Amino acid sequence: MSLLEENQSTDLEKMVGLSRRGFISAGALCGAAMFMGGSLLSRSVLAASVSAGTSKLLGFDSIPAATNDAISLPPGYRSSVLISWGQPLHKDGPAFDPSGNGTAEQQELQFGDNNDGMSLFEFAGEKDRALMAINNEYTNYRYLYPHGGMPQSAADVHKALACEGVSVIEVQRKGGQWHFVQGSRYNRRIHGNAPIDLSGPAAGHALMKTSADPQGKHVLGTFQNCANGKTPWGTYLTCEENFTDCFGSSDAGQVFDAAQKRYGVVATSKEINWHPHDPRFDMAKNPNELNRHGWVVEIDPFDPKSTPKKRTALGRFKHENAALAETADGHAVVYMGDDERGEFIYKFVSRDKINHANAKANRDLLDHGTLYVARFDSGDSNPDHPKGHGEWIELTHGKNGIDAGSGFADQAEVLIHARLAASVVHATRMDRPEWIVVSPKDGQVYCTLTNNAKRGEDGQPVGGPNPREKNVYGQILRWRTDRDDHGSKSFAWDLFVVAGNPGVHGGTPKGGSSNITPQNMFNSPDGLGFDDAGRLWILTDGDSSNAGDFDGMGNNQMLCADPVTGEIRRFMVGPVGCEVTGISFSPDHKTLFVGIQHPGENGGSTFPEHLPNGKPRSSVMAISREDGGVVGA
Ligand code: FEO
Ligand code: CA
Ligand code: CA
């Protein structure tokens, strides 16, 4: 920890005399919070003290919204490209071919497309060398193929699958700048056709068996890899999100069962259209293939020969990310969101304890444990800062009405059809849960609820942590577990911020909560990241039209919040048409890595190279201070 970081203690810490805490374990704050008058101490601090420019934690001035095809940063900051879509990973590897004529085999040797969540893994004892595991969520046909449209052949589908999954790369710092190391023996692609093992309670179940894999234990590929998690034992978690969209049916009249419908499968596929050219994605021919995706996958970045494992104990849904925590008595906790309108927030608690002395002893820790889903009460009616309580409901066969009578033959079916099991226990239908992060300072958990234009319809009541009808702006929910123990079954929640547009709508709710101003407004919070000093970084994936409800918000952006005072400042604006997603830090926090995904999604961008008639390329950016200081401080 640098002296600078040490000096960035939050006001709350100073008040209660806390020292900086290690990995995520909540605890000591509980007594202090009670002393100060209740477990929602930071709520009252937030409500009382939000005013522009007062946070000591945020060491930069908020920048204006922007609509140009570039990265905008506060004065004194700079950015460079760490790696872009199509860059060769290996020595003498095939170079990016902007014509779109590159093959699937070449793409399998290059950095994948549309980078999303990522984690950095230090080499022990080496401060200038690390590995990064980076998700590649999907691809944009407009730029992938010379024809610019839907896949037209098996080779086209193969190439799309080669763009997705995960890229593991080595990075090194030279002359104060982090660089990608082409040719490192650690560089690796785990793409949509890579061999992966199924493990945990659903592996080998009848619903997981296909003609290509009669044992139901080995699957080809991970794809639609959204965000991520990093375990304390040094592995990477990649989360499979919109997998259902990859499936369709050659039988236009195929009747889907309740579970297939709940996961959103339709005969015509949605935008992706692989099934006409690859029978693996044809529900008329391989219906169980659908069940083999939608999981959290664990990867050992330090072993390039290792086979990734889909951890079925964590449940199957449209996984956004996976936030690791630890119970007071040492068990691993994984918080997870299911990004779909009206779907749920989950947590997994491992059966066994984390072995902090022997990383390899945790190799299969995520194969055994208990899955829970969150139920929130309706809270109070304060439109500016709603708050209330909630509980975790166990999703175990034989408990809480989850049994053969409600449609579940065994625990494997509960996990494969986790959404249905969560509905049996009346979990709370949320406004599209995206990223979840755990504060390294006080163990509070933050979750972006990105938006939900259907709130108020479709059996989704307005209220509680989802307080706004036709919610186009989103909000950030947080909760403090009872006894500050992530193993607790209950918690207190509040809304850290309700996004809105005070320039278009007066007052709450559409103008947002009191920590939203015309200077920092944004929509659709999505990515989240805490740095070691406790700054909360907020990344957006919203409407960048800069018009109507979104007038004055500009391109997608990254903001930084002081969790104690509630102040939020705009730190970065991305290029035209991009989503800002994926965040990680160098070990000394002097470089912030952030993902620019799908620049020019609908045209209008040549980011980052700005070549005449060039293609935009998703890229990981390295942000640093010109004076070499800690980013954000
Ligand atoms: Fe891939 Fe829900 O974002
Ligand atoms: Ca996202
Ligand atoms: Ca999103």
XYZ file of C-alpha atoms and ligand atoms in Angstrom:
638
model
C 0.000 0.000 0.000
C 1.413 3.419 -0.880
C 1.395 6.308 1.544
C -1.030 8.076 -0.756
C -3.522 5.250 -0.524
C -3.137 5.032 3.220
C -4.062 8.710 3.437
C -7.286 8.106 1.547
C -9.159 6.579 4.483
C -12.843 7.324 4.267
C -14.538 9.693 6.661
C -16.465 6.765 8.092
C -13.257 4.922 8.856
C -11.833 7.948 10.549
C -14.956 8.276 12.656
C -14.929 4.698 13.806
C -11.164 4.207 13.841
C -11.092 1.315 11.415
C -7.946 0.062 9.811
C -7.923 -1.116 6.232
C -9.209 -4.642 5.892
C -8.128 -7.575 3.917
C -10.093 -9.607 1.458
C -13.783 -8.784 1.673
C -14.484 -10.276 5.087
C -17.050 -8.055 6.748
C -16.920 -7.686 10.466
C -15.549 -4.999 12.695
C -17.810 -2.252 11.427
C -20.895 -3.775 12.990
C -20.196 -2.668 16.545
C -19.077 0.754 15.394
C -22.194 1.198 13.298
C -24.394 0.286 16.239
C -22.543 2.800 18.370
C -23.274 5.464 15.785
C -26.967 4.685 15.876
C -27.741 1.727 13.637
C -26.575 -0.427 10.818
C -27.587 2.172 8.241
C -25.061 4.709 9.453
C -23.734 5.431 5.998
C -27.251 6.112 4.754
C -27.703 8.985 7.174
C -24.225 10.289 6.358
C -25.101 10.064 2.674
C -28.379 11.888 2.980
C -26.910 14.635 5.121
C -23.767 15.478 3.253
C -24.167 15.127 -0.493
C -22.827 18.278 -2.035
C -20.573 18.859 -4.995
C -16.842 18.787 -4.517
C -16.553 17.852 -0.854
C -15.241 14.281 -1.006
C -11.651 13.861 0.122
C -11.579 10.410 -1.430
C -12.022 11.710 -4.993
C -8.920 13.584 -6.131
C -10.065 14.859 -9.517
C -12.726 17.200 -10.840
C -15.775 15.857 -12.652
C -15.442 16.178 -16.427
C -18.227 17.219 -18.815
C -20.285 14.785 -20.878
C -18.922 14.277 -24.404
C -20.043 12.874 -27.742
C -16.742 12.643 -29.629
C -14.989 9.476 -30.812
C -12.287 9.482 -28.157
C -11.473 8.842 -24.525
C -12.016 11.934 -22.345
C -10.277 12.131 -18.961
C -9.619 14.736 -16.251
C -6.558 16.974 -16.692
C -3.334 15.152 -15.769
C -4.544 11.723 -16.947
C -3.628 9.795 -20.089
C -4.763 6.584 -21.760
C -3.152 4.035 -24.061
C -4.352 0.846 -25.737
C -3.281 -2.338 -23.945
C -4.768 -4.721 -26.493
C -7.445 -4.654 -29.216
C -9.697 -7.176 -30.942
C -7.756 -9.338 -33.402
C -4.272 -8.680 -32.046
C -2.091 -11.824 -32.423
C -1.324 -13.545 -29.107
C 1.584 -15.672 -30.269
C 4.920 -15.099 -31.992
C 4.428 -14.864 -35.760
C 0.670 -15.186 -35.175
C -1.792 -13.975 -37.807
C -2.284 -10.215 -37.750
C -5.690 -8.532 -37.516
C -7.258 -8.407 -40.964
C -9.530 -5.360 -41.252
C -11.077 -6.754 -44.468
C -12.997 -9.369 -42.467
C -11.512 -12.170 -44.566
C -9.537 -13.651 -41.666
C -10.490 -17.243 -40.795
C -11.860 -18.808 -37.626
C -8.543 -20.597 -37.124
C -6.748 -17.257 -37.236
C -9.229 -15.650 -34.827
C -8.609 -18.506 -32.365
C -5.002 -17.292 -32.166
C -5.953 -13.629 -31.680
C -7.423 -11.505 -28.895
C -11.190 -12.036 -28.904
C -13.850 -9.456 -29.693
C -15.978 -7.212 -27.461
C -13.885 -7.461 -24.298
C -15.887 -7.309 -21.052
C -15.065 -8.282 -17.441
C -11.408 -8.894 -16.587
C -9.124 -9.677 -13.655
C -5.408 -9.180 -13.083
C -3.297 -11.891 -11.457
C 0.111 -10.972 -10.045
C 3.118 -13.222 -10.314
C 4.343 -13.739 -6.754
C 7.246 -11.418 -6.014
C 7.157 -9.635 -9.398
C 5.756 -6.126 -9.358
C 6.104 -5.442 -13.075
C 4.595 -8.649 -14.446
C 1.082 -10.101 -14.330
C -1.500 -12.127 -16.191
C -4.864 -10.788 -17.217
C -7.904 -12.916 -17.971
C -10.335 -10.957 -20.130
C -13.819 -11.936 -21.287
C -14.820 -11.651 -24.932
C -18.574 -11.376 -24.793
C -19.814 -11.468 -28.373
C -19.011 -10.157 -31.836
C -20.415 -7.572 -34.199
C -21.225 -9.113 -37.595
C -21.107 -5.660 -39.172
C -17.325 -5.706 -38.716
C -16.580 -9.448 -38.450
C -17.532 -10.609 -41.943
C -16.883 -9.087 -45.375
C -20.634 -9.432 -46.044
C -21.419 -7.615 -42.762
C -24.579 -9.611 -42.035
C -25.779 -12.744 -40.247
C -23.617 -15.898 -40.523
C -24.079 -17.551 -43.924
C -22.097 -20.774 -43.418
C -20.628 -23.163 -40.861
C -17.323 -21.337 -41.319
C -18.994 -18.055 -40.377
C -20.413 -19.610 -37.187
C -17.019 -21.096 -36.387
C -15.456 -17.650 -36.707
C -18.061 -16.062 -34.424
C -17.421 -18.763 -31.798
C -13.691 -18.074 -32.136
C -14.295 -14.401 -31.193
C -15.988 -15.246 -27.892
C -14.929 -16.785 -24.590
C -11.846 -15.669 -22.706
C -8.372 -14.384 -23.579
C -5.555 -14.918 -21.080
C -2.593 -12.598 -21.700
C 0.640 -11.672 -19.995
C 1.289 -7.987 -19.308
C 4.513 -6.283 -18.234
C 5.382 -2.776 -17.097
C 8.230 -1.018 -18.868
C 9.050 2.676 -18.501
C 6.055 3.116 -16.235
C 3.597 1.755 -18.842
C 1.912 -1.639 -18.920
C 2.161 -3.527 -22.224
C 0.735 -6.752 -23.633
C 3.452 -9.415 -24.086
C 2.997 -11.097 -27.458
C 4.401 -14.621 -27.464
C 4.155 -15.284 -23.707
C 3.682 -18.977 -22.954
C 0.667 -18.001 -20.821
C -1.218 -16.383 -23.690
C -4.278 -18.446 -24.420
C -7.740 -18.422 -25.935
C -10.611 -20.337 -24.385
C -13.188 -19.835 -27.122
C -16.601 -21.097 -28.125
C -15.294 -24.473 -29.280
C -12.701 -25.092 -26.535
C -13.006 -28.285 -24.441
C -14.506 -27.598 -21.004
C -15.534 -29.946 -18.182
C -18.901 -29.877 -16.451
C -18.554 -30.314 -12.697
C -20.710 -30.141 -9.584
C -24.193 -31.547 -8.897
C -25.616 -31.150 -12.442
C -22.664 -32.784 -14.251
C -23.719 -36.103 -15.738
C -27.453 -35.436 -15.224
C -29.808 -36.686 -17.949
C -30.635 -33.084 -18.920
C -26.932 -32.477 -19.628
C -26.415 -35.411 -22.009
C -26.208 -34.999 -25.775
C -25.371 -37.326 -28.637
C -21.895 -35.782 -28.765
C -21.444 -36.216 -24.991
C -23.484 -39.181 -23.710
C -21.879 -38.809 -20.273
C -23.014 -35.199 -19.864
C -19.623 -34.189 -18.508
C -17.700 -32.497 -21.319
C -18.909 -29.535 -23.315
C -17.509 -27.544 -26.200
C -17.004 -23.927 -25.474
C -17.953 -20.970 -23.396
C -19.557 -17.968 -25.100
C -21.454 -14.759 -24.311
C -18.941 -14.226 -21.507
C -20.084 -11.107 -19.766
C -18.401 -10.194 -16.512
C -16.164 -11.990 -14.113
C -14.923 -12.850 -10.665
C -11.563 -13.511 -9.057
C -11.236 -16.078 -6.303
C -8.934 -15.659 -3.295
C -7.219 -18.875 -4.389
C -6.053 -17.313 -7.659
C -8.513 -18.513 -10.279
C -10.714 -16.607 -12.699
C -14.481 -16.906 -12.994
C -16.096 -16.109 -16.343
C -19.867 -15.727 -16.487
C -22.029 -16.949 -19.381
C -24.795 -14.427 -19.961
C -26.985 -14.290 -23.088
C -26.440 -17.914 -24.101
C -30.068 -18.528 -24.989
C -29.850 -16.046 -27.850
C -27.371 -18.404 -29.561
C -30.030 -21.106 -29.978
C -32.923 -21.469 -32.442
C -34.815 -24.233 -34.154
C -35.074 -25.627 -37.670
C -38.662 -26.512 -36.730
C -40.452 -23.157 -36.788
C -43.389 -24.757 -34.980
C -41.369 -26.367 -32.190
C -43.166 -26.232 -28.853
C -40.852 -25.349 -25.984
C -41.425 -26.498 -22.413
C -41.864 -24.112 -19.482
C -38.183 -24.129 -18.540
C -37.009 -23.516 -22.095
C -39.465 -20.635 -22.387
C -38.406 -19.153 -19.065
C -34.812 -19.048 -20.307
C -36.064 -17.257 -23.410
C -35.429 -19.692 -26.236
C -37.355 -19.049 -29.473
C -37.264 -20.852 -32.820
C -36.073 -17.878 -34.804
C -33.068 -17.128 -32.573
C -32.301 -13.523 -31.689
C -29.760 -11.691 -33.802
C -27.144 -14.456 -33.504
C -28.471 -17.136 -35.840
C -26.014 -19.985 -35.466
C -28.566 -22.832 -35.583
C -29.063 -22.932 -39.396
C -25.360 -23.692 -39.863
C -24.334 -25.609 -36.723
C -26.745 -28.312 -35.439
C -25.320 -27.929 -31.931
C -27.464 -24.793 -31.634
C -30.585 -26.280 -33.220
C -33.167 -27.015 -30.511
C -34.946 -29.465 -32.842
C -31.794 -31.608 -32.971
C -29.914 -30.956 -29.705
C -32.318 -29.569 -27.091
C -30.063 -30.469 -24.154
C -27.162 -28.420 -25.503
C -29.025 -25.367 -24.137
C -28.655 -26.757 -20.589
C -24.878 -26.930 -20.911
C -24.530 -23.138 -21.069
C -25.474 -20.348 -18.688
C -22.971 -21.306 -16.010
C -20.011 -19.797 -14.173
C -16.745 -21.226 -15.508
C -13.556 -21.453 -13.415
C -10.172 -21.029 -15.123
C -6.613 -21.331 -13.763
C -4.775 -18.573 -15.689
C -1.367 -19.806 -14.523
C -1.809 -23.257 -16.097
C -2.235 -22.846 -19.865
C -2.911 -26.588 -20.220
C -5.676 -26.713 -17.613
C -9.248 -27.535 -18.641
C -11.782 -24.925 -17.458
C -14.722 -26.182 -15.393
C -18.341 -25.118 -15.470
C -19.362 -24.967 -11.791
C -22.970 -26.115 -11.811
C -23.442 -25.691 -8.045
C -23.684 -21.925 -8.695
C -26.863 -22.315 -10.743
C -27.796 -21.679 -14.338
C -29.104 -18.332 -15.491
C -27.921 -15.332 -17.502
C -24.897 -14.724 -15.324
C -23.552 -11.187 -15.197
C -20.607 -11.424 -12.790
C -19.475 -13.263 -9.681
C -18.391 -11.318 -6.576
C -16.374 -13.269 -4.016
C -16.697 -12.795 -0.275
C -16.063 -14.866 2.836
C -18.320 -15.763 5.745
C -17.242 -15.000 9.291
C -16.378 -18.677 9.712
C -14.369 -18.985 6.512
C -16.655 -20.277 3.759
C -16.587 -18.817 0.241
C -19.533 -16.700 -0.858
C -20.300 -15.852 -4.487
C -22.850 -13.093 -5.173
C -24.395 -13.245 -8.661
C -26.956 -11.349 -10.726
C -29.222 -12.684 -13.494
C -29.423 -9.900 -16.087
C -32.940 -10.064 -17.437
C -35.948 -7.896 -16.690
C -37.625 -9.239 -13.579
C -34.987 -11.859 -12.757
C -33.145 -12.364 -9.482
C -30.049 -11.903 -7.317
C -28.387 -15.048 -5.958
C -25.634 -16.062 -3.589
C -23.738 -19.316 -3.224
C -22.083 -20.417 0.027
C -19.496 -23.180 -0.168
C -19.856 -26.294 1.985
C -16.164 -26.268 2.850
C -13.941 -23.491 4.132
C -11.402 -21.589 2.050
C -7.887 -22.874 2.626
C -5.829 -19.667 2.582
C -2.572 -21.553 3.136
C -2.887 -23.885 0.163
C -4.492 -22.505 -2.996
C -4.721 -25.904 -4.693
C -6.793 -27.273 -1.807
C -9.623 -25.019 -3.060
C -9.572 -26.578 -6.519
C -13.128 -27.916 -6.283
C -14.489 -25.696 -3.516
C -17.182 -24.314 -5.836
C -18.581 -27.794 -6.541
C -20.272 -28.176 -3.150
C -22.462 -25.690 -1.346
C -25.840 -24.013 -1.059
C -27.518 -21.634 -3.492
C -29.805 -18.871 -2.187
C -31.959 -16.216 -3.853
C -32.771 -12.752 -2.506
C -36.177 -11.575 -1.344
C -36.506 -7.860 -0.551
C -39.242 -6.210 1.472
C -40.983 -3.130 0.113
C -39.014 -0.835 2.405
C -40.013 2.704 3.287
C -41.563 5.186 0.926
C -38.818 7.834 0.848
C -38.490 8.393 -2.919
C -34.988 9.830 -2.614
C -33.429 7.056 -0.550
C -35.572 3.943 -0.277
C -34.353 1.367 2.224
C -35.550 -1.776 3.889
C -34.643 -5.349 4.753
C -34.280 -8.623 2.919
C -33.476 -12.279 3.293
C -31.791 -15.118 1.467
C -34.009 -18.088 0.638
C -32.370 -21.474 0.196
C -32.800 -23.235 -3.148
C -32.368 -26.816 -2.026
C -34.443 -29.768 -3.166
C -36.802 -30.807 -0.377
C -36.916 -27.358 1.235
C -39.132 -24.278 0.823
C -41.581 -26.082 -1.450
C -38.956 -27.052 -4.023
C -39.659 -30.721 -4.710
C -41.254 -33.134 -7.168
C -44.626 -31.499 -6.547
C -43.335 -28.175 -7.853
C -41.519 -29.791 -10.771
C -38.018 -30.649 -9.561
C -36.913 -34.285 -9.533
C -33.597 -33.593 -7.812
C -31.054 -30.906 -6.918
C -29.492 -30.992 -10.381
C -32.817 -29.844 -11.835
C -33.025 -27.078 -9.226
C -29.654 -25.799 -10.456
C -30.304 -26.265 -14.178
C -33.648 -24.478 -13.796
C -32.605 -22.074 -11.037
C -34.954 -19.358 -12.297
C -37.961 -21.639 -11.848
C -36.867 -22.714 -8.363
C -36.397 -19.070 -7.361
C -39.930 -18.303 -8.521
C -41.279 -21.109 -6.318
C -39.928 -19.265 -3.251
C -41.218 -15.881 -4.462
C -37.860 -14.160 -4.882
C -38.010 -10.457 -5.759
C -38.109 -9.642 -9.462
C -35.408 -7.048 -10.041
C -34.618 -4.317 -12.589
C -31.989 -6.355 -14.493
C -29.232 -7.143 -11.959
C -25.830 -6.498 -13.538
C -22.531 -6.313 -11.623
C -22.149 -6.963 -7.903
C -19.083 -5.867 -5.899
C -18.117 -6.055 -2.238
C -16.539 -3.061 -0.518
C -13.009 -3.812 0.693
C -13.608 -1.252 3.439
C -16.820 -2.254 5.154
C -18.093 -5.394 3.394
C -21.235 -3.715 2.021
C -22.377 -5.214 -1.269
C -23.307 -3.024 -4.260
C -25.352 -4.172 -7.264
C -26.260 -2.259 -10.401
C -29.902 -2.562 -11.478
C -29.328 -1.230 -14.931
C -32.859 -0.355 -16.152
C -36.217 -1.998 -16.774
C -38.625 -0.317 -19.145
C -41.215 -2.961 -18.224
C -41.286 -2.199 -14.494
C -44.917 -1.790 -13.560
C -46.071 -4.298 -16.195
C -45.841 -8.053 -16.535
C -46.410 -8.785 -12.837
C -43.462 -6.661 -11.710
C -44.706 -4.343 -8.949
C -43.188 -0.899 -8.463
C -41.551 -0.580 -5.047
C -38.770 -1.650 -2.738
C -35.388 -1.652 -4.493
C -37.202 -1.290 -7.850
C -39.052 1.955 -7.115
C -39.637 3.471 -10.535
C -42.186 2.591 -13.188
C -40.796 2.248 -16.760
C -37.319 2.632 -15.344
C -35.042 3.827 -18.163
C -32.211 5.143 -15.963
C -31.399 2.420 -13.419
C -30.157 2.515 -9.824
C -27.450 1.064 -7.600
C -28.644 -1.123 -4.751
C -26.511 -1.970 -1.743
C -26.947 -4.181 1.267
C -25.234 -4.726 4.574
C -25.459 -8.272 5.834
C -26.723 -8.730 9.375
C -23.862 -9.072 11.880
C -21.655 -7.998 8.924
C -21.366 -11.693 8.132
C -21.755 -12.749 4.494
C -23.060 -16.049 5.876
C -26.050 -14.250 7.408
C -29.486 -15.039 5.997
C -30.735 -11.455 6.323
C -29.591 -7.952 5.463
C -30.525 -4.267 5.376
C -30.691 -2.649 1.939
C -30.802 0.870 0.554
C -30.384 2.548 -2.813
C -26.969 4.205 -3.095
C -28.044 6.188 -6.126
C -31.112 6.406 -8.329
C -29.950 7.605 -11.750
C -32.003 10.190 -13.592
C -31.939 13.332 -15.648
C -32.457 16.512 -13.613
C -32.130 18.505 -16.829
C -35.239 16.878 -18.304
C -37.275 15.864 -15.251
C -37.680 17.891 -12.087
C -37.184 16.185 -8.709
C -37.170 12.500 -7.866
C -37.702 9.937 -9.139
C -36.915 10.777 -12.775
C -34.442 13.506 -11.910
C -32.644 10.895 -9.837
C -31.653 10.879 -6.168
C -30.019 13.882 -4.541
C -26.506 12.732 -5.498
C -27.385 13.110 -9.197
C -26.703 16.533 -10.721
C -26.635 17.968 -14.249
C -22.837 17.631 -13.985
C -22.622 13.901 -13.210
C -25.813 12.412 -14.634
C -25.710 9.069 -16.434
C -28.006 6.201 -17.304
C -27.842 2.424 -17.088
C -25.102 1.727 -14.541
C -23.630 -1.694 -15.361
C -19.977 -2.437 -14.469
C -18.724 -1.795 -10.946
C -15.309 -1.952 -9.332
C -13.820 -1.059 -5.972
C -10.215 0.030 -5.700
C -8.212 -0.652 -2.548
C -8.890 2.836 -1.181
C -12.632 2.209 -1.313
C -13.520 4.335 -4.328
C -16.487 2.836 -6.200
C -16.076 2.968 -9.988
C -19.295 2.919 -12.019
C -19.316 1.958 -15.720
C -22.296 2.558 -17.966
C -23.991 0.643 -20.780
C -26.828 2.933 -21.627
C -28.563 5.022 -24.206
C -25.921 7.302 -25.750
C -28.313 9.149 -28.065
C -27.807 12.326 -26.020
C -31.434 13.162 -26.711
C -34.860 12.959 -25.082
C -34.679 11.312 -21.659
C -30.904 11.098 -22.156
C -30.299 14.665 -23.271
C -26.978 15.953 -21.957
C -25.602 12.558 -20.896
C -23.405 12.008 -23.951
C -21.515 8.784 -24.663
C -21.191 5.926 -22.204
C -18.845 6.720 -19.375
C -17.073 5.782 -16.156
C -17.773 7.599 -12.919
C -16.261 7.354 -9.478
C -18.173 7.535 -6.200
C -17.355 8.103 -2.573
C -19.459 5.392 -0.902
C -19.603 7.291 2.390
C -20.610 10.776 1.249
C -22.485 9.544 -1.827
C -20.743 12.018 -4.110
C -20.280 10.865 -7.707
C -17.952 12.459 -10.274
C -17.588 11.693 -13.968
C -14.030 10.410 -14.596
C -14.023 9.181 -18.183
C -16.176 9.340 -21.298
C -15.808 6.654 -23.963
C -15.891 6.921 -27.769
C -18.951 6.893 -30.039
C -21.328 3.946 -29.694
C -19.285 2.119 -27.072
C -20.170 0.508 -23.791
C -17.660 0.986 -20.988
C -17.244 -2.395 -19.291
C -14.550 -4.372 -17.507
C -12.278 -2.863 -14.862
C -9.085 -3.914 -13.165
C -6.088 -2.270 -11.490
C -2.341 -2.740 -11.493
C -1.165 -3.934 -8.075
C -0.006 -0.416 -7.130
C -3.222 1.173 -8.436
C -1.201 3.543 -10.603
C -2.835 2.072 -13.706
C -6.542 1.444 -14.161
C -7.499 -0.968 -16.952
C -10.924 -0.361 -18.457
C -12.726 -1.975 -21.368
C -14.153 -0.142 -24.366
C -16.656 -2.558 -25.896
C -18.298 -2.284 -29.309
C -17.217 1.270 -30.280
C -19.224 2.265 -33.341
C -21.826 -0.404 -32.653
C -24.018 1.310 -35.245
C -21.262 3.022 -37.195
C -19.669 6.421 -36.691
C -16.456 5.288 -34.977
C -12.942 4.342 -36.016
C -11.706 4.035 -32.418
C -8.938 3.548 -31.387
C -6.707 3.787 -34.464
C -8.763 6.384 -36.350
C -7.506 5.128 -39.702
C -9.283 6.530 -42.776
C -12.236 4.168 -43.380
C -10.835 2.013 -40.565
C -12.863 -0.373 -38.447
C -13.546 0.329 -34.796
C -12.007 -2.283 -32.489
C -12.997 -3.143 -28.942
C -9.975 -2.527 -26.731
C -8.650 -2.642 -23.195
C -7.329 0.773 -22.201
C -4.635 1.529 -19.620
C -5.345 4.795 -17.752
C -2.630 6.434 -15.682
C -1.613 9.775 -14.199
C 1.072 11.862 -15.877
C 2.655 12.406 -12.448
C 2.699 8.660 -11.740
C 0.223 8.843 -8.852
C -2.604 6.563 -7.839
C -5.560 6.742 -10.219
C -8.513 8.556 -8.694
C -6.599 9.811 -5.653
Fe -23.206 -8.472 -20.558
Fe -25.729 -7.739 -18.632
O -24.236 -7.349 -19.520
Ca -22.962 -5.762 -18.384
Ca -25.849 -3.812 -19.769
